[in-house]
Each structure stands twice: as C-alpha cells, then as structure tokens.
Tab-separated table of C-alpha atoms in Angstrom:
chain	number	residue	atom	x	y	z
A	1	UNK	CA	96.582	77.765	-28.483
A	2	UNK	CA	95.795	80.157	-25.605
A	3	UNK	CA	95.774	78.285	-21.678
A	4	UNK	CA	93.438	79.428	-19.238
A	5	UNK	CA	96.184	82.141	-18.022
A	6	UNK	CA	96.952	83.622	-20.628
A	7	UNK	CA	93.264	84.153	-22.139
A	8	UNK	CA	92.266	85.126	-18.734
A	9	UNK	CA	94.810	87.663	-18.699
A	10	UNK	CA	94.244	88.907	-21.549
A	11	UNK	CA	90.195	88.775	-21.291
A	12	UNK	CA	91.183	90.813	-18.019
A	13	UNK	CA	93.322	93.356	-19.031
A	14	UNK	CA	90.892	94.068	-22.089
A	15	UNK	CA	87.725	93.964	-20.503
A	16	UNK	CA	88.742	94.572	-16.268
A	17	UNK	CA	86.754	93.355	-13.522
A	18	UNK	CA	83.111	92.332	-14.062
A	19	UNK	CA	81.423	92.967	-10.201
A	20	UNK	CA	79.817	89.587	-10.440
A	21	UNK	CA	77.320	87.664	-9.032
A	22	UNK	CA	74.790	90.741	-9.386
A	23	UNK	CA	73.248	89.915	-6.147
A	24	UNK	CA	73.102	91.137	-2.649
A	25	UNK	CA	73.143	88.013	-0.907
A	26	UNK	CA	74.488	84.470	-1.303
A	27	UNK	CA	70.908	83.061	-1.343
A	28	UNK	CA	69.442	85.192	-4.098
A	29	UNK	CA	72.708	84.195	-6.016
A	30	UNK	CA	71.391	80.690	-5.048
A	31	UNK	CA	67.791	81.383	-6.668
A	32	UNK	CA	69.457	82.982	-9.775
A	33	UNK	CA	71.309	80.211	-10.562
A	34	UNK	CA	68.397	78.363	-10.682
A	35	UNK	CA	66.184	80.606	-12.073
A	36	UNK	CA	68.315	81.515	-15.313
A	37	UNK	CA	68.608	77.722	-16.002
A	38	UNK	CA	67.337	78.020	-19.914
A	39	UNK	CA	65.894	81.249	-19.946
A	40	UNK	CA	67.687	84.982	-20.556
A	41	UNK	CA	69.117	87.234	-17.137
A	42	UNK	CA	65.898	89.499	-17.759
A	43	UNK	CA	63.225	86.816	-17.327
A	44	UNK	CA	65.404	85.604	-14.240
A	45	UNK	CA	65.621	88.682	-12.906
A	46	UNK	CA	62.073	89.456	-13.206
A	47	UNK	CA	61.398	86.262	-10.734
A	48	UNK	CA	64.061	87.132	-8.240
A	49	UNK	CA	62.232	90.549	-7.802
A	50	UNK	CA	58.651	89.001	-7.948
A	51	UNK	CA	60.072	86.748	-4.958
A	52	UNK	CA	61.685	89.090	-3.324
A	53	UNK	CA	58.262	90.941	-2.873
A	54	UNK	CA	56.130	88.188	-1.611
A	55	UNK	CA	59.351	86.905	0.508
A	56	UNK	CA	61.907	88.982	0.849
A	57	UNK	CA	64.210	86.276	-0.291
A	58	UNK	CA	64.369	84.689	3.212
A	59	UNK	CA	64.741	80.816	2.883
A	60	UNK	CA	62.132	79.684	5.760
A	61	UNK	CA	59.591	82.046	3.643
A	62	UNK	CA	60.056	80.355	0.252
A	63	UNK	CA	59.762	76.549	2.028
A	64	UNK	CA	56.571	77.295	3.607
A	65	UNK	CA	54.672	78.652	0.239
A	66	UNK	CA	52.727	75.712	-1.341
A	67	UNK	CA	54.162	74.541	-4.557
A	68	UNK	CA	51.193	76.360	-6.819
A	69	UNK	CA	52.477	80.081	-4.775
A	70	UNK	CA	55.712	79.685	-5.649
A	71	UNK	CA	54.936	78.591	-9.508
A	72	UNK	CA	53.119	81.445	-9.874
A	73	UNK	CA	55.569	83.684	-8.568
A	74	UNK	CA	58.529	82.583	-10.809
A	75	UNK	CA	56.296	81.989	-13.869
A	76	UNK	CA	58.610	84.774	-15.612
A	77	UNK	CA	61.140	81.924	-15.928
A	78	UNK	CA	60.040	79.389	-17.840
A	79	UNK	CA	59.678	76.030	-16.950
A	80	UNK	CA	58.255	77.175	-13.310
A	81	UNK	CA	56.910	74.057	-12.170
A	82	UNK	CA	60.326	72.658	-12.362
A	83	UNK	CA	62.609	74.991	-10.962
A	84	UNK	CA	59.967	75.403	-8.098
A	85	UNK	CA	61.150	71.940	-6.876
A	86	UNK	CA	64.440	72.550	-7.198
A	87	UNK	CA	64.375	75.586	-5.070
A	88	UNK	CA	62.540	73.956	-2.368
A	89	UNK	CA	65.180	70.789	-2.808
A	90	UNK	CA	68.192	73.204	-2.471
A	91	UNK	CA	67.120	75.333	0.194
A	92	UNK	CA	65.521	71.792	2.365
A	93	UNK	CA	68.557	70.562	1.224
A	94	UNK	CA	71.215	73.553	2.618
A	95	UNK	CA	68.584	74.239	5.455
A	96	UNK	CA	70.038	71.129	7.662
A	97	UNK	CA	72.786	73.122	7.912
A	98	UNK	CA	70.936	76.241	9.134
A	99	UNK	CA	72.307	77.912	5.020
A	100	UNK	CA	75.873	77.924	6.604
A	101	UNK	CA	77.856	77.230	3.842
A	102	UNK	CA	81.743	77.353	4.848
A	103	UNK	CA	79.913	74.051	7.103
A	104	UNK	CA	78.324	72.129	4.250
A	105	UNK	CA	81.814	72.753	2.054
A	106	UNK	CA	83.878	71.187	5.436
A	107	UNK	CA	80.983	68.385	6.053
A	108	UNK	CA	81.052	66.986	1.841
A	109	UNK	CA	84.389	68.177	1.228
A	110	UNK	CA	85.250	66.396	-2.657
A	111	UNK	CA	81.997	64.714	-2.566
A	112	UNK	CA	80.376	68.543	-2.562
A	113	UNK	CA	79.447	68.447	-6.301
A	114	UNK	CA	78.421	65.008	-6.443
A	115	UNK	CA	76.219	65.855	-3.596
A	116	UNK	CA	74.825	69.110	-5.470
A	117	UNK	CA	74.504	67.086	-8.448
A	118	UNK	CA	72.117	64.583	-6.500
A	119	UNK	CA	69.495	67.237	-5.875
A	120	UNK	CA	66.819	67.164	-8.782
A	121	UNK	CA	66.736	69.697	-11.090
A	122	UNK	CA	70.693	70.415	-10.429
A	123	UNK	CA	73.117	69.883	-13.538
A	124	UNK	CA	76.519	70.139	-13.957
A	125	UNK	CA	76.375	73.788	-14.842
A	126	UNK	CA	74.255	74.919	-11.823
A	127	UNK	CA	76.601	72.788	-9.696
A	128	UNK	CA	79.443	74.548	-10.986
A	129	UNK	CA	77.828	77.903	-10.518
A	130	UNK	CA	77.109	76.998	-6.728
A	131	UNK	CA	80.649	75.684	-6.235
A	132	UNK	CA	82.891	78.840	-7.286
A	133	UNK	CA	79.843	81.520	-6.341
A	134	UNK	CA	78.350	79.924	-2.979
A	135	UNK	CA	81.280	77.530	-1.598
A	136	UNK	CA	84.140	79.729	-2.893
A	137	UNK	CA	85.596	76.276	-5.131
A	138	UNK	CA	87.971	77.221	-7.698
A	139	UNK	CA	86.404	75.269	-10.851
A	140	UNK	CA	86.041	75.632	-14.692
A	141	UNK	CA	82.415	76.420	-15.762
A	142	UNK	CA	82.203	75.463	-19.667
A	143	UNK	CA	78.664	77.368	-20.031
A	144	UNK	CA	77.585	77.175	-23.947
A	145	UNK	CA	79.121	80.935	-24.632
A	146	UNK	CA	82.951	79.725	-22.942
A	147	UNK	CA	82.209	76.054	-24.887
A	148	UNK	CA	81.941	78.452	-28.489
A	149	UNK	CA	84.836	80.487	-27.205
A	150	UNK	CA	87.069	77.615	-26.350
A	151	UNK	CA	86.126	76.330	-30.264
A	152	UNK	CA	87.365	79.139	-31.791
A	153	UNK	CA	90.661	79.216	-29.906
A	154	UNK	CA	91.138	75.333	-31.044
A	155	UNK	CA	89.603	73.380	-28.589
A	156	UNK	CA	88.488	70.081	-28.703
A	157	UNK	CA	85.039	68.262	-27.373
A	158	UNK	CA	83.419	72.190	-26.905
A	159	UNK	CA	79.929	71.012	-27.505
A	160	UNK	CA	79.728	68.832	-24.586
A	161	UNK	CA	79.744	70.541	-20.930
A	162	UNK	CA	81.318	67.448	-19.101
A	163	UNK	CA	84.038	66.705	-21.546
A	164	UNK	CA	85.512	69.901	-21.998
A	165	UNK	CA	85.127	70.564	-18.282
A	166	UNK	CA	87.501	67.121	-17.629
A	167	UNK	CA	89.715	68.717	-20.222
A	168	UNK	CA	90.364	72.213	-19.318
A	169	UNK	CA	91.824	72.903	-15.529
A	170	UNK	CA	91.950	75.884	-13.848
A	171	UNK	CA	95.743	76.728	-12.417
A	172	UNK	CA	96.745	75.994	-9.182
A	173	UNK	CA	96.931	79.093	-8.230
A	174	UNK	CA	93.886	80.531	-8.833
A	175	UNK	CA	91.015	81.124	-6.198
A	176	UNK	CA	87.757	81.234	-6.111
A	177	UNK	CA	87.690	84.779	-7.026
A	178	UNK	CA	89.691	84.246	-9.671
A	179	UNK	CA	87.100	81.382	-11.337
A	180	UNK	CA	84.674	83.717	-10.428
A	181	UNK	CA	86.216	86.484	-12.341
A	182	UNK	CA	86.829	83.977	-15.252
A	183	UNK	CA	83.455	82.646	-15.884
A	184	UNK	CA	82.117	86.607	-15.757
A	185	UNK	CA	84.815	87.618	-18.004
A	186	UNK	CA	84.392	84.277	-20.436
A	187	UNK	CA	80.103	85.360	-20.156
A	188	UNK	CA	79.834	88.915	-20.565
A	189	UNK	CA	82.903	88.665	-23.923
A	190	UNK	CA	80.665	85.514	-25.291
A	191	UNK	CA	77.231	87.822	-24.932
A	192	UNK	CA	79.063	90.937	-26.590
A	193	UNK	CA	80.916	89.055	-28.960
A	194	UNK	CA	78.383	87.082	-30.362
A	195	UNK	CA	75.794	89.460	-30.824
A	196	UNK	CA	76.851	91.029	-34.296
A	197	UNK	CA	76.077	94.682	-33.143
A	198	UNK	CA	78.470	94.800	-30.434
A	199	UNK	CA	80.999	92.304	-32.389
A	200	UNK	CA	83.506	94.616	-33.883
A	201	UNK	CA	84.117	95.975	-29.847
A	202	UNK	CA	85.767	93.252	-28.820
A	203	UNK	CA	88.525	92.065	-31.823
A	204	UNK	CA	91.195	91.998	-29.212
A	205	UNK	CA	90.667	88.262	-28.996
A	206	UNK	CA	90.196	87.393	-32.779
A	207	UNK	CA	93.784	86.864	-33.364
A	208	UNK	CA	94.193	84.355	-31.208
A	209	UNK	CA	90.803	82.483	-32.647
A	210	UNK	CA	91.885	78.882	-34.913
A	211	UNK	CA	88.189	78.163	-36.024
C-alpha cells in the first residue's frame, strides 16, 4: 500500500504542479470554497464572477447587501439561500480581525478548525479547505474523489470524511504548499480518472490500485 509520500510523489512527477487555488485573492478563494460546496467548479465560478461584478469581491461590500441581493447573485450555485449565510458568517466572522489571517491563525492556534467548524454552514471539508488554502495549515483533505482514490489503493473507512481524515497523516515535513499541492494533485487525477473519456491518460497509478 502506497503512503502519502510516495503517491504524492508519484502523482507529482506524473502529473507536475497544478497552479492551485485558481483565484486572485485569498478572499475569493474564501467565497469559492463556499460556493462549490455541492455543486460543479462551473456553477461556482459563475457566482464568483456574478459577485465580483456587483462587488468587486471586497468583504465590507458583500456584508452590507441584504440577504435577498446576495441570494440572487449566487443563485448559479445551488442551495443560495444557504451559502448566503455562510458567507456573511465567515466574512463577520474573519472581519473582527480586519481579514488578517496570519492574526486569526496566532489568536485560535489548535482550536482554529474547531473554531471554523463552529460557523454555520462550515463542514469538515470547507474547514479543511480554509486551513491549508487561507491559514497556510498543513492538513489531509479526504474530499469524495481522494476518499475513492484512497479505496482503490487499499484503504480502509474511505466513505466517511472524518474517519479517513483521523487515519491518514500528512508527513512532518510537508508544508502548507505541499498539502496544497496534494489535494490539487489528488482532485484534478480523481476528475480525469474517473471520467471514462479521459481514463486511459492517467494508468500510471493503476498498478498500485488493490480494489
């Protein structure tokens, strides 16, 4: 069975570096990560550029539409009513802070993804996303394309988030970087490799595969 290392290794030197989060600034990677909760990049995408228009993706400008303005404007989405709270609770929440994030990392320290995960409408895997592309935290994101990965390579408990997060640590010595080149590399092979068309592109990894 592959560890982290070595499949990241390999998923590198196959694959190479992935340029993500594909976004400009640290608080439209904070609205994607919201945005793309249950829905595909596209229809997240589509919001982020709908927002950008009536706000230019500046925080104070998003907190002071009503709650029915800022519906509308993500409705490309899904599930808009929702995720319109949850953007106004993460940006109230990060604005005590006046968005300066190296300060809210020092100020919650190990409590920093308990306190993300207290915000409604955050889960584990938005938490996660915050943590490695926002506060620079080295951790594992199991999203549902790395959980069907990690089952093929042998894996157990891959169909629950927590569980095979608890299970699978990163190495020491990787930084954030590093998770962050990880979870792209895990995404983009699990996106490829499970859409049949592209499939036969990316074999490299099938030897290794138990299930």
């Amino acid at each position: 069975m592959l560890n982290v290392t070595e499949l990241y290794h390999i998923l590198y030197k196959h694959m190479g570096p992935q340029q993500w989060w594909p976004a400009r600034t640290k608080i439209e990677i904070v609205l994607g990560a919201i945005l793309v909760q249950n829905t595909n990049w596209r229809n997240a995408a589509l919001a982020i550029e709908n927002l950008e228009q009536h706000t230019q993706l500046a925080p104070d400008n998003i907190l002071q539409l009503s709650d029915e303005a800022l519906q509308e404007i993500i409705k490309s989405s899904g599930f808009y009513k929702a995720k319109a709270q949850t953007i106004k609770s993460v940006l109230t929440w990060m604005v005590r802070f006046d968005y300066e994030y190296e300060e809210i990392k020092a100020y919650y320290q190990d409590e920093l993804r308990n306190n993300l995960l207290d915000i409604k409408g955050v889960g584990n895997e938005t938490a996660d996303v915050l943590l490695v592309y926002i506060f620079e935290v080295p951790v594992f994101i199991p999203d549902s394309y790395t959980r069907r990965i990690f089952y093929k390579l042998g894996y157990n408990s891959t169909n629950n988030y927590e569980q095979l997060r608890k299970q699978v640590s990163l190495p020491a010595h990787f930084t954030a970087q590093d998770a962050n080149e990880f979870h792209a590399l895990l995404d983009n092979f699990g996106k490829q490799y499970f859409n049949k068309k592209e499939q036969q592109k990316l074999q490299f990894l099938e030897s290794y595969f138990i299930r």
